[in-house]
Amino acid sequence: MNKPKKVAILTAGGLAPCLNSAIGSLIERYTEIDPSIEIICYRSGYKGLLLGDFYTVTPEIREKAGLLHRFGGSAIGNSRVKLTNVKDCIKRGLVQEGQDPQKVAADQLVKDGVDILHTIGGDDTNTAAADLAAFLAKNDYGLTVIGLPKTVDNDIFPIKQSLGAWTAAEQGASYFWNVVAENNANPRMLIVHEVMGRSCGWLTAATAVEYRKLLDRAEWLPELGLDRATYEVHGVFIPEMAIDLAAEATRLRAVMDKVDCVNIFVSEGAGVESIVAEMQAKGQEVPRDAFGHVKLDAVNPGKWFGDQFAEMIGAEKTLVQKSGYFARASAANVEDIRLIKSCADLAVECAFRRESGVIGHDDDKGFVLRAIEFPRIKGGKPFDLNTGWFNQTLAEIGQAKGTKVEVGH
């Protein structure tokens, strides 16, 4: 064992219901093992690292670190910064012209006396961490980078379950429980529930399952119109599954004629290729982020689905509601906190061994919890359409399973 003298923590990318708990768990575990190990937390992710802007974890913070489990978001702040995107880093004033952001980050870690860097983020954060780890190793900096896998999409290769995804599904279901009551605010109402998931439908499918559990636990009074059929999920559309719009419109029109409303769950990444093609055909610019991803809030897939279906199913009114910001900013639930703590404990153990990697249950190695090698980490892991609970859901709502679609990331 090689006890670290000083560790740093940063969170990056979008929010997920695990960030504060992961920060708190790391601080708690280091404090349990050896409170003499110094801890700093870079403000706003890689931005803070590049600028040398950080919080110092004091004894008072250590004592109250457990408070972080009660809150969503990241107390230390996030940002979307790609260290290998030099132009973007210069444009944002994070480095000067002619500087290499990776070297600036590495030199800042040395300046700050950091032995171990813990990154908490999704595939973009951890691929950035992988690039930084490779740079540190190649240039003999002698620093160790250990990642924790955060993303509500649950789409990181080869990790079985990313931190925060269970909570996001539960919270998305809670969100829709209120929204669905709008089905009786207008005759022939179409409600589109847009759920996060750029290229992976896991969260949409899991949210539908969690929401239907709420329906299972409810009592109904159909004699007075309080009918489960009007609260039901009538369609689930995800990026990995082909959609026959005409056939689905025929099926959903029959639902509309019968119960006077239709409720569909849509992944924000479903149909994006069609939307982008339409925008490009009209000569419109497709907005993208620093990582080259299409900005989904700008292309608005939920509205696109609403527009496609509304006329075909005879909807008098269409309501599009997005649960993403509500769900991703929640505090972690009990199941996620259990997973977070186990991952944080192993991350600290790996820090003492100077073992780099991303902590997770490895799909390719019997789902063992381990430090997965950075070169094996990548985003875009698709949801398996053959998952039992998903097929059961489709069967119960009367939706035919579409053919598999290869999704880009």
XYZ file of C-alpha atoms in Angstrom:
409
model
C 0.000 0.000 0.000
C 1.146 3.501 -0.879
C -0.855 6.011 1.134
C -1.746 9.109 -0.872
C -0.903 12.440 0.673
C -3.487 14.479 -1.191
C -6.493 13.569 -3.324
C -8.680 15.709 -5.553
C -12.311 15.200 -6.559
C -14.178 16.681 -9.495
C -17.607 16.170 -11.063
C -18.315 16.882 -14.707
C -20.893 16.635 -17.465
C -24.626 16.744 -16.850
C -26.188 16.139 -13.470
C -27.248 12.731 -12.160
C -28.726 11.688 -8.793
C -25.394 10.484 -7.470
C -22.911 13.328 -7.635
C -23.263 14.734 -4.130
C -23.508 11.241 -2.667
C -20.348 10.191 -4.499
C -18.478 13.254 -3.243
C -19.749 12.641 0.271
C -18.919 8.927 0.142
C -15.330 9.567 -0.949
C -14.792 12.166 1.771
C -16.347 9.872 4.384
C -14.265 6.858 3.367
C -10.942 8.712 3.280
C -11.767 10.218 6.658
C -12.586 6.793 8.109
C -9.304 5.314 6.892
C -6.942 8.225 7.515
C -8.116 11.794 8.171
C -4.573 13.056 7.610
C -5.001 12.520 3.842
C -5.708 15.946 2.380
C -8.711 16.392 0.089
C -9.563 19.177 -2.330
C -12.537 19.477 -4.695
C -12.122 21.323 -7.985
C -14.930 23.768 -8.702
C -16.949 23.181 -11.877
C -15.170 20.059 -13.057
C -12.265 20.240 -15.487
C -12.739 24.012 -15.656
C -11.673 24.299 -12.018
C -8.762 21.956 -12.614
C -7.480 24.060 -15.509
C -7.851 27.248 -13.471
C -6.593 25.833 -10.167
C -9.878 26.751 -8.482
C -10.845 24.396 -5.651
C -12.446 23.909 -2.249
C -10.281 22.628 0.587
C -12.015 19.895 2.588
C -11.646 20.989 6.195
C -12.322 18.933 9.361
C -15.689 20.694 9.598
C -16.583 19.601 6.057
C -15.505 16.027 6.813
C -17.751 15.987 9.868
C -20.789 17.067 7.855
C -20.046 15.258 4.578
C -23.033 12.986 5.178
C -25.331 15.945 4.476
C -24.478 15.608 0.786
C -26.519 12.399 0.558
C -29.680 14.447 1.141
C -29.218 16.735 -1.863
C -29.249 16.386 -5.623
C -26.840 18.074 -7.992
C -23.164 18.666 -7.315
C -22.239 21.072 -4.540
C -18.802 21.574 -6.089
C -20.199 22.320 -9.551
C -20.037 20.800 -13.029
C -19.012 21.899 -16.508
C -18.682 20.347 -19.959
C -15.016 20.701 -20.834
C -13.091 18.397 -23.155
C -9.354 18.693 -22.536
C -8.498 17.501 -26.040
C -10.739 20.168 -27.609
C -8.055 22.850 -27.575
C -10.020 25.446 -29.553
C -12.978 25.245 -27.177
C -10.725 25.566 -24.118
C -9.047 28.641 -25.608
C -12.399 30.158 -26.622
C -13.695 29.772 -23.067
C -10.580 31.369 -21.570
C -9.492 28.203 -19.773
C -6.059 28.080 -21.422
C -3.944 30.482 -23.450
C -3.173 30.264 -27.144
C -0.411 27.705 -27.698
C -1.082 25.796 -24.453
C -2.057 22.131 -24.311
C -5.034 21.794 -21.912
C -3.901 18.319 -20.865
C -0.472 19.623 -19.886
C -2.056 22.598 -18.105
C -4.252 20.188 -16.133
C -1.343 17.855 -15.363
C 0.883 20.716 -14.236
C -1.917 22.099 -12.068
C -2.300 18.727 -10.329
C 1.443 18.732 -9.619
C 1.305 22.331 -8.419
C -1.564 21.453 -6.080
C 0.355 18.431 -4.747
C -2.304 15.937 -5.844
C -1.475 12.196 -5.878
C -4.946 10.876 -6.777
C -7.627 12.455 -8.975
C -11.177 11.124 -8.624
C -13.418 12.001 -11.576
C -17.177 11.508 -11.242
C -18.971 11.626 -14.558
C -20.351 9.861 -17.596
C -18.626 8.533 -20.683
C -17.453 11.977 -21.830
C -16.012 12.744 -18.383
C -14.316 9.375 -18.117
C -12.975 9.375 -21.683
C -11.508 12.795 -20.801
C -10.122 11.179 -17.648
C -8.736 8.324 -19.761
C -6.985 10.804 -22.054
C -5.575 12.633 -19.037
C -4.463 9.380 -17.378
C -2.687 8.345 -20.576
C -1.010 11.756 -20.800
C 0.112 11.558 -17.159
C 1.528 8.059 -17.666
C 3.247 8.901 -20.947
C 4.918 11.940 -19.431
C 5.832 10.292 -16.118
C 3.768 12.544 -13.876
C 3.242 9.722 -11.364
C -0.410 10.575 -10.711
C -3.372 8.186 -10.563
C -6.824 8.863 -12.013
C -9.831 6.897 -10.723
C -13.289 7.433 -12.183
C -16.800 6.806 -10.887
C -19.467 6.162 -13.564
C -22.287 8.704 -13.529
C -25.043 8.853 -16.126
C -28.802 8.571 -16.014
C -28.655 6.972 -19.477
C -26.933 3.850 -18.067
C -24.998 3.518 -21.322
C -21.318 3.126 -20.403
C -19.361 0.160 -21.802
C -18.635 -2.228 -20.055
C -20.419 -1.137 -16.853
C -23.548 -2.992 -15.778
C -25.144 -0.151 -13.789
C -24.107 3.496 -13.743
C -24.579 5.591 -10.618
C -27.821 7.564 -10.413
C -29.771 5.751 -13.140
C -32.066 3.852 -10.771
C -33.013 7.075 -9.011
C -33.605 8.918 -12.297
C -36.087 6.239 -13.402
C -37.926 6.421 -10.087
C -38.041 10.218 -10.196
C -39.201 10.300 -13.833
C -42.087 8.053 -12.838
C -42.967 10.361 -9.935
C -42.885 13.347 -12.292
C -45.279 11.744 -14.751
C -47.674 10.694 -11.992
C -48.722 14.355 -11.729
C -48.415 15.243 -15.409
C -50.703 12.413 -16.515
C -53.667 13.998 -14.697
C -53.719 16.514 -17.563
C -55.366 13.751 -19.603
C -58.750 14.891 -18.301
C -58.115 18.600 -18.875
C -59.086 18.300 -22.521
C -60.889 15.755 -24.723
C -58.670 13.572 -26.915
C -55.457 14.559 -25.182
C -52.060 13.329 -26.364
C -49.377 13.508 -23.667
C -45.757 12.991 -24.683
C -43.369 12.247 -21.822
C -39.844 12.931 -23.084
C -37.229 11.107 -21.021
C -33.451 11.559 -21.132
C -31.430 9.093 -23.188
C -29.358 10.298 -26.130
C -28.585 6.958 -27.727
C -29.820 4.508 -25.110
C -33.425 3.720 -24.228
C -32.733 2.138 -20.831
C -33.942 5.141 -18.822
C -37.153 5.550 -20.836
C -37.955 1.866 -20.522
C -37.060 1.778 -16.815
C -39.084 4.934 -16.139
C -42.126 3.361 -17.793
C -41.698 0.277 -15.614
C -41.358 2.355 -12.428
C -44.399 4.430 -13.378
C -46.482 1.303 -14.003
C -45.525 0.098 -10.519
C -47.227 3.252 -9.216
C -50.301 2.316 -11.243
C -50.206 -1.197 -9.774
C -50.272 0.212 -6.243
C -53.126 2.651 -6.877
C -56.851 2.071 -6.340
C -59.230 3.013 -9.140
C -62.862 4.086 -9.582
C -63.654 3.465 -13.256
C -67.397 3.923 -12.595
C -66.666 7.645 -12.196
C -63.958 7.893 -14.844
C -60.979 7.219 -12.587
C -59.758 4.431 -14.817
C -56.263 2.975 -14.971
C -56.630 2.774 -18.751
C -56.493 6.580 -18.958
C -53.344 6.707 -16.787
C -51.613 3.833 -18.575
C -48.447 4.023 -20.682
C -49.743 3.477 -24.214
C -46.436 3.521 -26.078
C -42.691 3.409 -25.417
C -40.325 4.683 -28.117
C -36.558 4.323 -27.777
C -33.563 4.842 -30.105
C -32.690 1.130 -30.397
C -36.128 0.094 -31.666
C -37.518 0.814 -35.130
C -40.829 2.670 -35.151
C -43.558 1.968 -37.703
C -45.310 5.317 -37.379
C -48.315 4.319 -39.473
C -48.927 1.076 -37.590
C -48.425 2.728 -34.226
C -50.757 5.573 -35.211
C -53.456 3.048 -36.088
C -53.017 1.281 -32.747
C -52.896 4.506 -30.753
C -55.948 5.938 -32.542
C -57.905 2.939 -31.314
C -56.689 3.695 -27.788
C -57.682 7.346 -28.189
C -61.160 6.390 -29.443
C -61.624 4.078 -26.465
C -60.213 6.039 -23.492
C -60.132 9.629 -24.868
C -56.385 10.082 -24.293
C -52.979 8.664 -25.224
C -49.804 8.738 -23.090
C -46.468 7.909 -24.686
C -42.931 7.718 -23.284
C -40.187 8.851 -25.686
C -36.400 8.823 -25.336
C -34.921 12.207 -26.160
C -32.645 10.462 -28.660
C -35.428 8.598 -30.466
C -35.994 9.902 -33.986
C -33.063 12.337 -33.809
C -31.602 11.211 -37.134
C -34.924 11.979 -38.843
C -35.152 15.362 -37.115
C -31.566 16.301 -38.059
C -32.195 15.261 -41.670
C -35.267 17.506 -41.776
C -33.324 20.449 -40.334
C -30.459 19.997 -42.787
C -32.869 19.695 -45.700
C -34.293 23.086 -44.688
C -30.784 24.560 -44.480
C -31.016 24.959 -40.705
C -27.918 24.711 -38.510
C -27.817 21.696 -36.194
C -26.535 22.920 -32.795
C -23.826 20.764 -31.182
C -21.894 20.807 -27.888
C -18.115 20.734 -27.262
C -18.110 16.957 -27.717
C -19.852 17.160 -31.105
C -23.172 15.834 -29.796
C -26.426 17.252 -31.172
C -27.993 19.541 -28.550
C -31.185 17.604 -27.909
C -32.997 20.429 -26.148
C -32.611 22.470 -29.335
C -33.929 19.814 -31.753
C -36.822 18.913 -29.416
C -37.634 15.233 -30.155
C -40.710 15.207 -27.903
C -42.371 17.918 -29.978
C -41.445 16.064 -33.162
C -43.197 12.900 -31.953
C -46.182 14.939 -30.839
C -46.433 16.568 -34.257
C -46.094 13.211 -36.036
C -48.838 11.488 -34.058
C -51.312 14.290 -33.262
C -53.090 14.433 -36.624
C -52.869 10.698 -37.274
C -54.597 9.770 -34.008
C -57.031 12.699 -33.969
C -55.658 14.471 -30.913
C -57.394 17.751 -30.078
C -54.522 18.876 -27.878
C -50.905 17.753 -27.468
C -48.883 18.256 -24.291
C -45.132 17.593 -24.292
C -43.478 17.318 -20.886
C -39.809 16.590 -20.131
C -38.825 14.915 -16.875
C -35.076 15.122 -17.459
C -34.123 18.092 -15.293
C -36.502 16.998 -12.535
C -35.146 13.441 -12.488
C -31.439 14.103 -12.907
C -31.281 16.709 -10.119
C -32.741 14.445 -7.444
C -30.863 13.179 -4.424
C -29.901 9.509 -4.746
C -32.355 6.881 -3.528
C -31.468 4.042 -1.154
C -30.532 1.593 -3.898
C -28.221 4.094 -5.580
C -26.591 5.155 -2.318
C -25.763 1.513 -1.626
C -24.138 1.226 -5.069
C -22.370 4.585 -4.720
C -20.866 3.696 -1.352
C -19.577 0.334 -2.581
C -17.975 1.998 -5.607
C -16.478 4.802 -3.494
C -15.036 2.292 -1.026
C -13.303 0.414 -3.842
C -12.123 3.700 -5.397
C -10.334 4.577 -2.158
C -8.852 1.094 -1.953
C -7.584 1.494 -5.529
C -6.087 4.861 -4.583
C -3.887 3.130 -2.012
C -2.839 0.609 -4.686
C -2.295 3.365 -7.264
C -4.663 1.503 -9.587
C -6.254 3.661 -12.292
C -9.588 2.903 -13.918
C -13.336 3.439 -13.686
C -15.086 1.659 -10.828
C -18.015 -0.515 -11.878
C -19.431 -4.007 -12.256
C -17.622 -5.306 -15.336
C -19.971 -6.786 -17.964
C -17.121 -8.757 -19.512
C -15.701 -10.224 -16.303
C -18.669 -11.796 -14.550
C -20.039 -8.462 -13.278
C -17.253 -8.224 -10.683
C -16.883 -4.776 -9.100
C -13.429 -3.604 -10.124
C -11.371 -0.755 -11.556
C -12.126 -1.133 -15.257
C -9.251 -0.153 -17.532
C -9.730 3.304 -19.070
C -9.178 2.192 -22.694
C -12.220 -0.088 -22.371
C -14.531 2.738 -21.276
C -16.783 4.267 -23.899
C -20.317 5.577 -24.184
C -23.223 4.529 -26.322
C -23.909 1.100 -24.847
C -27.328 0.254 -26.281
C -30.266 -1.022 -24.300
C -30.862 -4.720 -24.913
C -34.268 -5.086 -26.574
C -34.428 -8.671 -25.339
C -34.474 -7.572 -21.696
C -37.271 -9.538 -20.038
C -38.971 -6.729 -18.154
C -39.038 -4.549 -21.270
C -40.666 -7.248 -23.380
C -43.195 -7.878 -20.629
C -44.046 -4.163 -20.553
C -44.612 -4.016 -24.311
C -46.795 -7.117 -24.183
C -48.910 -5.718 -21.352
C -49.541 -2.386 -23.106
C -50.227 -4.067 -26.455
C -47.275 -2.615 -28.378
C -45.411 -4.727 -30.917
C -41.639 -4.777 -30.468
C -39.870 -3.092 -33.346
C -36.741 -4.419 -34.986
C -33.340 -3.539 -33.616
C -31.761 -0.280 -34.776
C -28.019 0.383 -34.641
C -27.629 3.722 -32.879
C -24.679 6.090 -33.283
C -23.248 7.940 -30.296
